[in-house]
Each structure stands twice: as C-alpha cells, then as structure tokens.
Amino acid sequence: MNPVYYVTTPIYYVNAEPHIGHLYSTLVADTLNRFYQSLGYATRFQTGTDEHGEKVVQAAQKEGKDAKAYADRVSRLFREAWPELNIRPDRFIRTTDEAHIRVVTQILQRVYDSGDIYFSEYGGHYCVGCERFYVDRELVDGCCPDHKQELHYVKEANYFFRMSAYQDWLIGYIRENSDFIRPERYRNEVLSFLSEPLEDLCISRPKSRLTWGITLPFDDRYVTYVWFDALINYLSGLGYPDDALYSRFWPAAEHIIAKDILKPHGIYWPTMLKAAGIEPYRHLNVHGYWNLEQSKISKSLGNVIRPRDLKDKYGVDAVRYFFLREMVFGLDAHFSEEGLIQRINADLANNLGNCFSRTLTMIARYSGGLVPVPGETGAEEEALKDLLARCAREVRQEVQKFALHKALMSLWEVIDGANKYIDAQAPWTLAKDPGKADRLQTVLYFLAETLRQVALLLAPFLPQTAEQMLTRLGLQYDAPVPQWDRVLDWGGLPPGSPVEVGPALFPRIEVKKEVPAATPPPKKQVEAAPQAPAAPSPVPPQTGLPIEAFQQWDLRVARVLSAERVPKSKKLIRMEIDLGEQRTLVAGIGQDYSPEEMVGKHIVVVANLQPTKLMGVESQAMLLAANDGEHLKIVVPEGEMPPGAKVK
Ligand code: MSP
C-alpha cells in the first residue's frame, strides 16, 4: 500500500475576499501535495471556508444579505480562486456543510458526556474581530492588541471546555515530539504560552447574541464558538468517524497555518482531540506574514492584493515562483510588485528561460532539431551530473522540511551551472570545427538532459512550466505530476527526440527606467552608440584633451544576461545587461558574435549616453569593441569583475 500524506490549509473566513496571504498557505499546500504525489504517496489536500460567527454576520449585514447567501457568495470566490493558480485541492469544505455540522455535533456530545464541558458564568472583554474574550492583562490601552478597537466587558453564562486538564499532557507531548510544531520558534512560542496556567475555553455563544452557528446538542439556547466548530473541519472533511478516508489519512495530517492562528492550532486543537479520544495531527507547519509596506495585509486596512489580478498580469507560474521563492518559511516577508518583477526578470526570464531557449535554439541549429546522441564525456559533464544529483537530494530534504525557498535555490544553482557550462563549452565554436562534432553532440545532449531533470524537479512548484519544458523536449508530461524516480534516472531523454524551440518561457517584463542624468557626450558619438567607437587619431600630448573630458564618460563593466538578434537586421544584437541595474543594449556585432555566445560575458559599456533607437529598439548603453576594419572584437575586463564596476 502506498504511503499517505494529508495536507490542509486554514479554512478562510468569508468576511474577506481571497488575498495573497490566503494564496500563500494554499500554494504551499498544493506544492507539497504535488511533491508527495511525485514520490508515489497517496495524497489528500483540503482547504475551504469558515462561515459561522459574528464577523460573518456583520459582513453580511453590510451587504444587506442574510448570512448564508453572503457566505455562499464569498465561499465561491475562494473555491474559484485556487484553480486559477493551478492549485488543485481534493476537497473544498464549508462549515455550513451538513456533514460537517453533524461531526461537530457528535464531537461536542462526546466531550460533554465525558465531563470535559461544563456550564459557568464568565466575564471578559470580547473582541468580535478575534471572536474571543480577552483578559485585562492582554489589552493594550483597553483595546484589542490586533484590531485596535476598544473592547467592552461582557458577562454571560456559557459552556466551557476543560482545556486546563490537558495542559500537562500537551507540554509533555510537545517536548517528546520535537517537530510536532515547526519551525522551532513557534514550538517555543507555544511552550511559552503553556508555561502560564491555561484557562478553560469558552465554547458557546448565547443565541440572544448570535444565532449564526451550530446549535449545541445539549442546550439549544446556544451556538458553538466558531473555533470549536472550525478546527473540526480537518476531521469532518475526511468523513470522520466511519469513512475509510479518515482512518487512512488522519494519522498523516500536516496542517499549514500562519503565525496569527498558532494558539488555536497549537493549544485548543490538540487538547480538543485528546479530550475526544483522537490522536493528534502529525505536524503543525507555521509560516510568517506577508506584509505590504510595513503593515500586515487585512481587509480593514484596505491594502488587499487579489491573486487573480497578479495572475492576469504576470502569469500563473511567475506568481507561484515568486511566493514560493521569496518567503523563508517561518519568517515574515515583504510583498512588492517591483520585487515580483525583479524575480521574474532575473530568475525566470534571464536564468531559466534563457538557458532553455539557448539550448533548444542550438539543438535546432546544430543538430537538425533532434536531441543528439552523446559521445564521450569528460570532467565537465560529471560535474553537471553531480550538481544535479546533489540538487535532487536537497530538493527532497528541503521540501520535506517545508523549506521550499531552499529547494528552489538549489534548483537555480543547477540552472546557473548549465548556463556556465554553455559559456565554457561554447557550442558555437565547436560547431565551426568539424573535428569537434562529437563533442558538440555531447554538450547539447547534456544540456537537454539537464533541462529534462530540472523540469521534473520543478513540476510540483511550477507545473505548467515543467509541462511546457518536457513537451518541447519531445517528451510526455505525466499528469498530474511526473514520478520522482524518473528524475534520478540519468539519460532518460532519448536521443532523436524532436525539440520545439517555441516562444520564451517567461517574457521579460519591461519597466520604464529612469536613465541617470549625466552630461551628454558630443552629439556625433551618440549617433555611433551601437558600434565600436572610431579609433581616435593619435594626438600630440600637448594639444590633447584635458582629463576632465575623459572623466565625463561613465564606463562600466556589465554582464550580458540575455541576447537575441534584432529581427530583420544582420548586424544588430539586442542584449539585456546587468551593470548594477538592468538595461537594454543594442550593438552591431552580429556578424562577429552570435547571441548565444554573448550571454554570460562581461563587457565594457558607456553607461551615460542618451538612449538611442536602433531599428525600433531603444539602446540604453554603448558597448566597446575594437575594430580592425574587417572584424570586431569586444572589449572585456581581464578576469572576474562585478557588474557595475567602474572602468577608468
Ligand atoms: N477561519 C480562521 C481559520 C480557521 S482554521 C480551522 C482564520 N481565517 S482567516 O481568513 O483569517 O485566515 C487566516 C490564515 O490566512 C492565516 O493563518 C494564513 O494561512 C492566511 N493569511 C492571511 N493573511 C496572511 C498574510 N498576510 N500573510 C500570510 N498568511 C496570511 O483565521
């Protein structure tokens, strides 16, 4: 029987529309789900909406709707948001589902019968936003620490869950199971809550105050506290207690949440399970918060970013990549559109996209569009294979620990390695020498095979990209996710496979850049921008230019990130270069250099010229090259220099 994996997200309140915070948890769950599928696990992925409680009633009233009609509308927004980002849960649960209500009622009755629910009078400061009572010492100037609203003292008779009875058991359980709550900082946070006496949990609301909830089976004057109701979704969605899904998947439960709901998941939930005689979940995986300009994202602050808008603007996999790569799981991260664009351009367009299109273009050009038969291999090929084997190990380890950003970093080391391998092996040079035909075939094969494996490793993260890459390498994509064994099997790409060059995997996002103000050099030099500057005629020193004239030129080292021919031009090559910032440069070097061999080179450019248009493309810098009247040779710094280094 296959091993099993059960991954859940929080069920989201329907008082707000889906935003990037919800997206992140759900995306992580989808990636983990696909990853374990690729390892051959039987998996289950559940998300949904949390629909009862006062907050939802208030939001519904604002729209002039009754609570159920309102919840139906917003729940649908969540359900429809996920497939748009290629997030595919097996179950979308709603707390208004009849089956869920039945399970909550059953568990309440069971805990009540065992004596762990009692009736008592209670007074406290109630926050509707948090749906809970606060004790005096938790308030900040009389206000809720989260919602900053003044709280009023409410006194009422309610039902309580005897949570305190399980405090010692929980401390012991967390101590014995060191990764029950992870990363460690959140485990410590829970242990620190538990170092104070735990109060019993108020689990009812009188119907005189709130009717939108699940009626207590033992007292119909009350509805259930929304958290006692919501947490049970993780069981009811599996058909607890009788369904085979429950007995199969519950022991493998992995909850994903953000730090905001650590206490209900780290304390209420395990004690509720214990009281109901159910085994605890396997792990609680806690991530940090996405912030926008120093504030957390919330509907009330009005700074919500809709996942759908991001997808429409940048594409599914670019958005998936950004979120998975940018956040260190467990810590807070900052969202900005500039950050997103930077990642798309640097990692996806320039690195992955370029490596892929350079490889396929060269196979098309030098091997008739068919994956060649590799010849003898050398140390460089072994190094590439080792890099891949290490990456596969790391991806597996890191994903299992939820360090998705690290898994992606490791994958990008391979892509970097492949780009460097292209530069070092220079297939365009091998192609000029018939004696090197064997070597050329080996190099092209190794590149294509590396990209096949990269695609397989990437599949749980960026499924569409992986599918495109494999299809264009002439392979089949095994939906929903290719099996992991195929990754480690080097040489899985059959020679003779027809490749399809196709469009760029990730088009670069052009951003209007401020060109730094600088003293423009003389007009005629500007016109010569894309060409090598004309050799100056030797001038006697006494009549030469003052040094200040030379200092007006801002010469910099730049790295070529990507290069392509300008359509319909024999000479012009358009390059994206990094000189500390990214710019476009157009140069007339196309008769002496191919775009492929330019990528990765360090060149010298004049950085402070006015931009000029060449065959419709704006050139924002000028490359230096020597010209003997017949051929050009570009000027390069000797040895490594960081992009942006000044040349003087
Ligand atoms: N309904 C409860 C959860 C019940 S689970 C049994 C709830 N809902 S919520 O709509 O407020 O969602 C909170 C969760 O949404 C967070 O734990 C996290 O998964 C996600 N996020 C919402 N905003 C977020 C950020 N700004 N950053 C990261 N994730 C956040 O609490």
XYZ file of C-alpha atoms and ligand atoms in Angstrom:
679
model
C 0.000 0.000 0.000
C 1.297 3.492 -0.851
C 2.407 5.742 1.979
C -0.057 8.574 2.669
C 0.068 12.343 3.051
C -2.740 14.653 4.175
C -2.168 18.395 3.865
C -4.570 21.125 4.976
C -4.790 24.905 4.905
C -6.751 27.004 7.361
C -10.361 27.345 6.286
C -10.680 31.025 5.496
C -13.244 33.378 6.961
C -15.735 34.537 4.375
C -15.655 38.114 5.649
C -12.812 38.926 3.235
C -12.082 38.040 -0.368
C -9.068 35.880 -1.234
C -5.794 37.787 -0.982
C -2.110 36.950 -1.221
C -1.905 35.826 2.414
C -4.523 33.144 1.762
C -2.840 32.384 -1.523
C 0.493 31.614 0.105
C -0.773 28.940 2.523
C -2.856 27.332 -0.200
C 0.002 27.409 -2.700
C 2.402 25.796 -0.236
C -0.173 23.065 0.389
C -0.603 22.493 -3.351
C 3.154 22.258 -3.879
C 3.580 19.802 -1.016
C 0.657 17.787 -2.295
C 2.138 17.551 -5.788
C 5.576 16.786 -4.383
C 4.341 13.822 -2.346
C 2.346 12.632 -5.332
C 5.572 12.620 -7.300
C 7.110 10.425 -4.589
C 4.276 7.950 -5.099
C 2.269 8.791 -1.963
C -1.496 8.594 -1.878
C -2.276 12.222 -1.026
C -5.162 14.369 0.045
C -5.281 18.156 0.088
C -8.075 20.033 1.826
C -8.971 23.694 2.034
C -12.270 25.528 2.464
C -14.153 28.295 4.193
C -15.060 29.097 7.792
C -18.544 30.576 7.668
C -20.082 30.877 11.122
C -19.621 33.546 13.764
C -20.295 37.164 14.425
C -17.784 38.603 11.945
C -19.571 36.937 9.064
C -22.958 38.158 10.252
C -21.632 41.714 10.378
C -20.101 41.472 6.899
C -23.379 40.061 5.542
C -25.362 42.887 7.117
C -23.138 45.419 5.394
C -24.153 43.882 2.066
C -27.784 43.695 3.140
C -27.710 39.896 2.718
C -28.596 37.081 5.049
C -25.583 35.228 6.397
C -25.991 32.091 4.283
C -26.457 33.929 0.984
C -23.452 36.089 1.797
C -21.315 33.082 2.783
C -22.329 31.293 -0.433
C -21.078 34.211 -2.494
C -17.701 34.648 -0.801
C -17.069 30.931 -0.387
C -17.454 30.606 -4.159
C -14.801 33.296 -4.641
C -12.342 31.184 -2.645
C -13.302 27.968 -4.391
C -12.827 29.593 -7.788
C -9.629 31.441 -6.913
C -7.477 28.346 -6.441
C -7.770 26.580 -9.804
C -6.841 29.881 -11.443
C -3.401 29.482 -9.902
C -3.305 25.824 -10.762
C -3.971 24.941 -7.129
C -5.984 21.733 -7.054
C -7.436 20.703 -3.689
C -9.157 17.325 -3.406
C -11.736 18.709 -1.033
C -13.152 22.181 -0.513
C -15.023 22.086 2.779
C -17.526 24.604 4.143
C -18.504 24.760 7.796
C -22.106 25.161 6.644
C -21.972 21.689 5.018
C -24.472 19.346 6.657
C -21.856 16.615 7.066
C -19.522 18.984 8.910
C -22.289 20.163 11.224
C -23.067 16.530 12.085
C -19.455 15.786 13.051
C -19.141 18.935 15.187
C -22.340 17.976 16.999
C -21.074 14.440 17.584
C -17.741 15.555 18.996
C -19.376 18.159 21.250
C -21.688 15.496 22.627
C -18.836 13.084 23.180
C -16.697 15.617 25.073
C -19.767 16.756 27.040
C -20.580 13.154 28.000
C -17.034 12.573 29.181
C -17.385 15.539 31.563
C -14.962 17.913 29.852
C -17.607 20.539 29.022
C -19.259 22.420 31.904
C -21.604 25.403 32.342
C -20.484 28.536 34.150
C -20.779 32.304 34.376
C -17.955 34.260 32.776
C -16.935 37.858 32.313
C -14.346 39.271 29.936
C -13.559 41.760 27.193
C -14.983 40.411 23.968
C -13.463 41.164 20.552
C -15.722 40.392 17.606
C -12.748 40.536 15.193
C -10.934 37.786 17.087
C -14.139 36.038 18.132
C -12.790 35.628 21.651
C -12.631 37.011 25.178
C -9.572 38.883 26.383
C -8.411 39.100 29.981
C -7.306 42.512 31.317
C -3.574 41.923 31.027
C -3.873 41.134 27.296
C -5.427 44.500 26.381
C -3.428 47.462 25.090
C -4.956 50.702 26.426
C -8.284 48.943 26.759
C -8.141 47.855 23.123
C -7.731 44.559 21.291
C -3.998 44.199 20.513
C -4.814 43.048 16.961
C -7.828 45.090 15.933
C -7.032 48.206 17.973
C -10.680 48.593 18.861
C -11.942 49.382 22.332
C -13.412 46.288 23.956
C -16.405 46.154 26.284
C -16.802 43.979 29.295
C -19.382 41.254 28.727
C -20.710 38.945 31.410
C -22.688 35.866 30.489
C -23.340 32.223 31.317
C -21.636 29.882 28.869
C -20.254 26.413 28.284
C -16.574 25.803 28.822
C -14.196 23.167 27.557
C -11.914 21.918 30.332
C -8.739 22.719 28.383
C -6.695 23.213 31.542
C -6.994 19.488 32.313
C -4.828 18.740 29.272
C -2.119 21.320 29.838
C 0.435 18.912 31.323
C -0.266 16.276 28.720
C 0.248 18.843 25.933
C 3.526 20.142 27.353
C 4.805 16.568 27.589
C 3.637 15.746 24.064
C 5.334 18.793 22.528
C 8.538 18.042 24.422
C 8.577 14.402 23.304
C 7.779 15.211 19.680
C 10.314 17.836 18.836
C 8.906 18.726 15.415
C 5.195 18.476 16.275
C 5.072 22.264 15.844
C 7.629 23.649 13.421
C 9.733 25.689 12.755
C 11.140 25.638 16.258
C 10.425 29.292 17.056
C 6.674 28.526 17.032
C 7.117 25.395 19.133
C 8.904 27.600 21.664
C 6.153 30.170 21.461
C 3.532 27.540 22.274
C 5.630 26.160 25.126
C 5.938 29.676 26.451
C 2.109 30.163 26.380
C 1.909 26.886 28.220
C 4.293 27.991 30.929
C 1.378 30.063 32.323
C -1.709 28.344 33.717
C -4.074 27.538 30.861
C -7.623 28.822 31.187
C -10.607 26.759 30.128
C -12.047 27.656 26.743
C -15.460 29.263 26.367
C -17.071 27.250 23.556
C -20.595 28.654 23.332
C -22.390 31.881 22.424
C -25.946 32.552 23.627
C -28.445 32.727 20.781
C -29.699 36.002 22.234
C -26.436 37.439 20.894
C -25.638 35.205 17.919
C -27.707 32.666 16.038
C -25.362 32.079 13.081
C -23.617 28.924 14.277
C -24.022 25.251 15.119
C -26.533 24.654 17.913
C -25.081 22.864 20.951
C -26.544 19.358 21.045
C -27.022 19.550 24.813
C -28.507 23.083 25.042
C -30.357 24.648 22.135
C -30.184 28.137 23.605
C -26.560 28.278 22.457
C -24.473 28.041 19.313
C -20.910 26.688 19.188
C -17.911 29.001 19.414
C -16.588 29.418 15.878
C -13.127 27.966 16.608
C -14.508 24.783 18.197
C -16.579 24.407 15.044
C -13.872 25.342 12.504
C -10.999 23.192 13.750
C -13.118 20.088 13.395
C -13.175 20.605 9.613
C -9.878 18.736 9.428
C -11.711 15.601 10.601
C -15.144 16.112 9.090
C -13.596 16.601 5.637
C -12.265 13.035 5.883
C -15.663 11.635 6.798
C -14.829 11.118 10.494
C -15.510 8.734 12.199
C -16.602 5.982 9.830
C -15.135 6.756 6.430
C -12.044 4.844 5.321
C -10.514 8.171 4.297
C -10.393 9.142 7.930
C -8.567 6.055 9.179
C -6.201 6.231 6.238
C -5.305 9.920 6.117
C -5.727 11.321 9.617
C -2.502 9.790 11.010
C -0.593 11.664 8.267
C -2.174 15.097 8.859
C 0.047 18.114 8.109
C -1.596 21.426 8.937
C -0.320 24.613 7.319
C -1.173 27.916 9.005
C 0.323 31.368 9.522
C 1.504 32.576 12.905
C -1.751 34.500 13.548
C -3.640 31.336 14.419
C -0.922 29.495 16.294
C -2.774 29.402 19.592
C -5.992 27.749 18.360
C -3.969 25.195 16.367
C -1.147 24.662 18.840
C -3.264 24.566 22.020
C -7.035 24.357 21.514
C -6.893 21.765 18.762
C -4.568 19.137 20.286
C -6.411 19.354 23.611
C -9.784 19.054 21.856
C -8.528 15.975 20.033
C -7.189 14.463 23.242
C -10.494 15.045 25.021
C -12.373 13.406 22.141
C -10.028 10.401 22.233
C -8.477 11.144 18.818
C -4.758 11.024 18.001
C -3.076 14.412 17.468
C -2.226 15.619 13.955
C 1.289 14.804 12.754
C 2.740 18.299 12.312
C 1.703 21.906 12.582
C 3.662 23.889 9.987
C 3.663 27.595 10.688
C 4.697 30.349 8.318
C 5.135 34.075 8.772
C 3.167 37.001 7.443
C 3.249 38.711 4.081
C 3.469 42.429 4.692
C 2.866 45.372 2.424
C 4.872 48.449 3.258
C 5.256 47.679 6.929
C 1.643 46.806 7.585
C 0.035 43.442 7.571
C -2.479 42.665 4.896
C -6.036 42.803 6.029
C -9.329 43.824 4.610
C -9.872 46.526 7.192
C -6.601 48.199 6.198
C -7.711 48.199 2.575
C -4.409 47.011 1.151
C -5.505 43.736 -0.308
C -3.882 42.314 -3.411
C -6.003 39.902 -5.362
C -4.312 36.712 -6.547
C -6.358 36.783 -9.740
C -5.084 40.237 -10.709
C -1.497 39.154 -10.203
C -2.061 36.057 -12.293
C -3.709 38.034 -15.091
C -0.821 40.458 -15.152
C 2.167 38.148 -14.703
C 1.044 34.572 -15.376
C 0.384 31.617 -13.107
C 3.874 30.213 -12.725
C 5.579 33.580 -12.303
C 3.271 34.259 -9.352
C 3.742 30.760 -7.938
C 7.518 31.103 -8.230
C 7.661 34.488 -6.551
C 5.697 33.457 -3.472
C 7.425 30.125 -3.024
C 10.913 31.536 -3.557
C 10.613 34.834 -1.729
C 9.346 33.756 1.692
C 11.624 31.955 4.107
C 9.074 29.565 5.591
C 8.523 30.641 9.182
C 9.592 34.273 8.777
C 7.706 37.329 7.565
C 8.215 38.519 4.004
C 7.563 41.684 2.124
C 5.424 41.874 -0.969
C 6.004 44.428 -3.677
C 5.297 44.364 -7.368
C 8.859 45.538 -8.039
C 10.134 42.531 -6.120
C 7.930 40.272 -8.186
C 9.140 41.794 -11.463
C 12.734 41.505 -10.360
C 12.345 37.796 -9.665
C 10.579 37.236 -12.969
C 13.276 39.008 -14.954
C 16.303 37.707 -13.113
C 15.387 34.142 -12.197
C 12.735 33.170 -14.697
C 13.411 35.125 -17.886
C 17.171 35.548 -17.761
C 18.177 32.402 -15.996
C 15.754 29.549 -16.604
C 14.110 30.918 -19.740
C 17.386 31.777 -21.380
C 19.062 28.501 -20.586
C 16.106 26.685 -22.092
C 15.847 28.780 -25.247
C 19.620 28.836 -25.835
C 19.731 25.063 -25.589
C 16.781 24.419 -27.861
C 17.930 27.010 -30.398
C 21.340 25.375 -30.588
C 19.813 21.898 -30.964
C 17.671 23.295 -33.774
C 20.632 24.947 -35.428
C 23.416 22.417 -34.927
C 21.559 19.134 -34.645
C 18.627 19.440 -37.025
C 16.160 19.922 -34.186
C 16.746 16.430 -32.773
C 18.300 15.621 -29.396
C 21.759 14.343 -30.405
C 23.482 11.105 -29.381
C 26.076 11.942 -26.707
C 29.672 10.921 -27.275
C 32.447 10.584 -24.718
C 32.006 12.584 -21.541
C 34.583 14.476 -19.505
C 35.006 16.144 -16.135
C 32.598 18.979 -17.014
C 29.776 16.544 -17.694
C 30.487 14.654 -14.474
C 30.373 17.967 -12.587
C 26.983 18.776 -14.085
C 25.666 15.316 -13.182
C 26.951 15.681 -9.619
C 25.338 19.086 -9.317
C 22.013 17.615 -10.381
C 22.272 14.632 -8.052
C 23.032 16.953 -5.134
C 20.149 19.215 -6.111
C 17.707 16.288 -6.262
C 18.775 15.247 -2.742
C 18.435 18.801 -1.450
C 15.057 19.399 -3.044
C 13.725 16.269 -1.399
C 15.132 17.124 2.020
C 14.130 20.764 1.958
C 10.583 20.214 0.735
C 10.032 17.638 3.466
C 11.052 20.326 5.957
C 8.827 22.917 4.242
C 11.895 24.975 3.219
C 10.516 25.481 -0.288
C 12.655 28.555 -0.886
C 15.780 26.459 -0.280
C 14.623 23.780 -2.680
C 14.206 26.434 -5.369
C 17.589 27.977 -4.593
C 19.172 24.604 -5.099
C 17.389 24.165 -8.440
C 18.579 27.554 -9.592
C 22.167 26.544 -8.824
C 21.753 23.838 -11.424
C 20.324 26.276 -13.951
C 23.201 28.634 -13.241
C 25.599 25.728 -13.657
C 24.038 24.843 -17.001
C 24.355 28.437 -18.215
C 28.014 28.484 -17.207
C 28.523 25.130 -18.936
C 27.181 26.681 -22.151
C 29.562 29.607 -21.834
C 32.532 27.386 -21.063
C 31.851 24.789 -23.758
C 30.924 27.433 -26.362
C 28.956 25.140 -28.687
C 29.009 27.879 -31.387
C 32.798 27.489 -31.527
C 32.604 23.688 -31.537
C 30.154 23.985 -34.425
C 32.760 25.725 -36.564
C 35.159 22.772 -36.293
C 34.051 19.530 -38.000
C 36.582 17.631 -35.862
C 34.569 18.635 -32.753
C 31.215 17.282 -33.946
C 31.210 14.546 -31.295
C 31.977 16.975 -28.527
C 29.228 19.316 -29.733
C 26.707 16.483 -29.597
C 27.748 15.554 -26.072
C 27.424 19.142 -24.864
C 23.996 19.607 -26.423
C 22.780 16.282 -25.074
C 23.944 17.110 -21.550
C 22.181 20.434 -21.657
C 18.927 18.940 -22.854
C 19.070 16.118 -20.312
C 19.839 18.585 -17.509
C 16.807 20.613 -18.527
C 14.636 17.492 -18.565
C 15.631 16.759 -14.990
C 15.209 20.373 -13.947
C 11.682 20.251 -15.390
C 10.858 17.110 -13.417
C 12.179 18.607 -10.188
C 10.320 21.815 -10.873
C 6.980 20.137 -11.575
C 5.456 20.399 -8.059
C 6.334 24.117 -7.931
C 5.663 25.275 -11.491
C 3.554 22.579 -13.119
C 2.773 24.471 -16.333
C 6.393 25.374 -16.968
C 7.504 21.813 -16.318
C 4.917 20.555 -18.765
C 5.987 23.033 -21.435
C 9.644 22.200 -20.987
C 9.095 18.459 -21.211
C 6.765 18.746 -24.177
C 9.199 20.952 -26.057
C 11.937 18.430 -25.371
C 9.723 15.956 -27.195
C 8.570 14.129 -24.032
C 5.232 13.382 -22.488
C 4.114 15.067 -19.289
C 2.557 12.562 -16.922
C -0.290 14.394 -15.244
C -0.874 15.314 -12.520
C 2.824 15.185 -11.705
C 5.716 13.124 -13.089
C 7.140 10.461 -10.814
C 10.273 11.217 -8.860
C 12.150 8.005 -9.851
C 12.458 9.367 -13.360
C 14.424 12.318 -12.058
C 17.332 10.302 -10.789
C 17.499 8.156 -13.835
C 20.221 9.999 -15.810
C 19.890 9.655 -19.552
C 16.118 9.406 -19.573
C 15.952 11.733 -22.549
C 16.084 9.571 -25.678
C 18.413 10.809 -28.441
C 16.420 11.583 -31.557
C 13.675 13.278 -29.570
C 12.385 16.219 -31.677
C 12.624 19.577 -29.884
C 10.392 22.567 -30.443
C 12.047 25.934 -29.855
C 8.815 27.910 -29.321
C 8.367 31.261 -27.586
C 10.207 32.425 -24.449
C 9.070 30.527 -21.327
C 8.927 33.799 -19.410
C 8.852 37.048 -21.368
C 10.825 39.756 -19.660
C 8.775 42.471 -18.025
C 9.866 45.841 -19.310
C 9.798 48.569 -16.706
C 10.258 52.201 -17.577
C 13.640 53.057 -16.175
C 14.933 56.426 -15.157
C 18.085 56.894 -17.158
C 20.524 58.649 -14.837
C 21.069 62.268 -15.729
C 24.591 62.719 -16.935
C 26.477 65.129 -19.080
C 25.806 64.043 -22.641
C 28.932 63.466 -24.653
C 29.328 65.144 -28.044
C 26.450 64.531 -30.456
C 28.285 62.558 -33.115
C 29.445 59.987 -30.569
C 25.817 59.398 -29.560
C 24.927 58.526 -33.111
C 27.676 55.925 -33.125
C 26.232 54.336 -29.994
C 25.772 50.721 -31.074
C 29.040 50.496 -32.931
C 32.549 50.312 -31.645
C 33.799 53.836 -31.264
C 36.034 55.028 -34.097
C 39.728 54.733 -33.347
C 40.955 58.190 -32.380
C 43.798 59.541 -34.476
C 46.924 59.850 -32.330
C 47.191 63.358 -30.922
C 50.314 65.010 -29.578
C 50.051 65.196 -25.750
C 50.415 68.946 -25.548
C 47.302 69.516 -27.700
C 45.278 66.587 -26.225
C 42.017 66.702 -24.259
C 42.016 67.609 -20.592
C 41.470 64.613 -18.258
C 38.037 66.042 -17.336
C 36.909 65.290 -20.875
C 37.608 61.595 -20.336
C 36.037 61.680 -16.905
C 32.747 62.636 -18.490
C 32.467 59.099 -19.837
C 30.909 56.707 -17.379
C 32.482 53.389 -18.345
C 31.266 50.291 -16.563
C 31.651 46.537 -16.535
C 28.383 44.830 -17.417
C 27.279 41.206 -17.587
C 25.188 40.086 -20.523
C 22.058 38.462 -19.139
C 20.387 37.568 -22.396
C 20.844 38.246 -26.087
C 18.844 37.902 -29.264
C 19.086 39.132 -32.816
C 17.038 42.195 -33.708
C 14.558 40.870 -36.287
C 15.384 41.760 -39.896
C 18.849 43.037 -39.011
C 22.080 41.280 -39.974
C 24.245 43.110 -37.525
C 22.202 44.167 -34.543
C 22.023 42.130 -31.371
C 19.797 43.192 -28.540
C 21.086 42.370 -25.078
C 19.814 42.736 -21.557
C 22.775 43.676 -19.429
C 23.396 43.997 -15.733
C 25.528 46.971 -14.771
C 24.286 47.160 -11.225
C 20.877 47.795 -12.742
C 19.326 46.158 -15.759
C 19.404 47.874 -19.147
C 18.856 47.096 -22.784
C 21.779 47.493 -25.148
C 21.755 47.153 -28.918
C 25.077 46.622 -30.661
C 26.127 45.977 -34.250
C 28.226 42.921 -33.519
C 26.015 40.299 -35.148
C 28.471 39.389 -37.903
C 31.210 38.522 -35.457
C 29.269 37.189 -32.464
C 26.210 35.011 -32.013
C 23.625 35.895 -29.329
C 24.291 32.583 -27.548
C 27.969 33.283 -27.058
C 27.326 36.770 -25.741
C 25.224 35.558 -22.793
C 27.240 35.478 -19.581
C 30.108 37.583 -20.981
C 31.470 40.520 -19.055
C 31.778 43.527 -21.345
C 32.628 47.201 -21.043
C 29.964 49.800 -21.795
C 29.490 53.538 -21.813
C 26.684 53.960 -19.311
C 25.802 57.653 -19.536
C 24.813 58.164 -23.135
C 21.395 59.420 -24.095
C 19.328 56.431 -25.168
C 19.025 55.958 -28.897
C 16.650 53.873 -31.020
C 18.022 51.275 -33.416
C 15.526 49.563 -35.682
C 12.833 50.378 -33.185
C 14.690 49.100 -30.117
C 15.951 51.554 -27.538
C 19.626 51.133 -26.667
C 20.486 52.419 -23.209
C 24.237 51.918 -23.243
C 27.071 51.500 -25.730
C 29.358 48.522 -25.915
C 33.083 48.962 -26.543
C 34.756 46.894 -29.230
C 37.975 47.056 -31.187
C 37.662 47.236 -34.968
C 40.408 46.357 -37.423
C 38.307 47.407 -40.356
C 37.164 43.840 -41.049
C 36.227 42.296 -37.729
C 35.106 43.420 -34.302
C 36.424 42.126 -31.017
C 34.555 43.218 -27.937
C 36.487 44.759 -25.053
C 36.396 42.600 -21.918
C 37.898 43.085 -18.450
C 40.620 40.620 -17.702
C 39.281 38.180 -15.073
C 36.128 38.473 -12.957
C 34.685 41.893 -12.136
C 31.300 42.534 -10.559
C 28.695 44.141 -12.846
C 28.733 47.906 -12.409
C 32.491 48.105 -11.635
C 33.856 51.399 -12.929
C 36.356 51.410 -15.788
C 38.823 54.263 -15.820
N -11.042 30.963 9.906
C -9.808 31.037 10.601
C -9.028 29.764 10.434
C -9.711 28.524 10.887
S -8.796 27.108 10.560
C -9.540 25.881 11.371
C -8.984 32.185 10.043
N -9.302 32.606 8.826
S -8.537 33.773 8.029
O -9.316 34.013 6.856
O -8.279 34.875 8.861
O -7.216 33.130 7.543
C -6.032 33.180 8.299
C -4.968 32.468 7.506
O -4.875 33.031 6.199
C -3.570 32.587 8.062
O -3.295 31.671 9.084
C -2.774 32.305 6.813
O -2.856 30.961 6.469
C -3.522 33.109 5.787
N -3.143 34.513 5.816
C -3.992 35.574 5.874
N -3.259 36.725 5.806
C -1.949 36.427 5.720
C -0.788 37.190 5.488
N -0.781 38.491 5.403
N 0.369 36.517 5.329
C 0.428 35.156 5.334
N -0.661 34.424 5.520
C -1.829 35.004 5.907
O -8.078 32.621 10.717
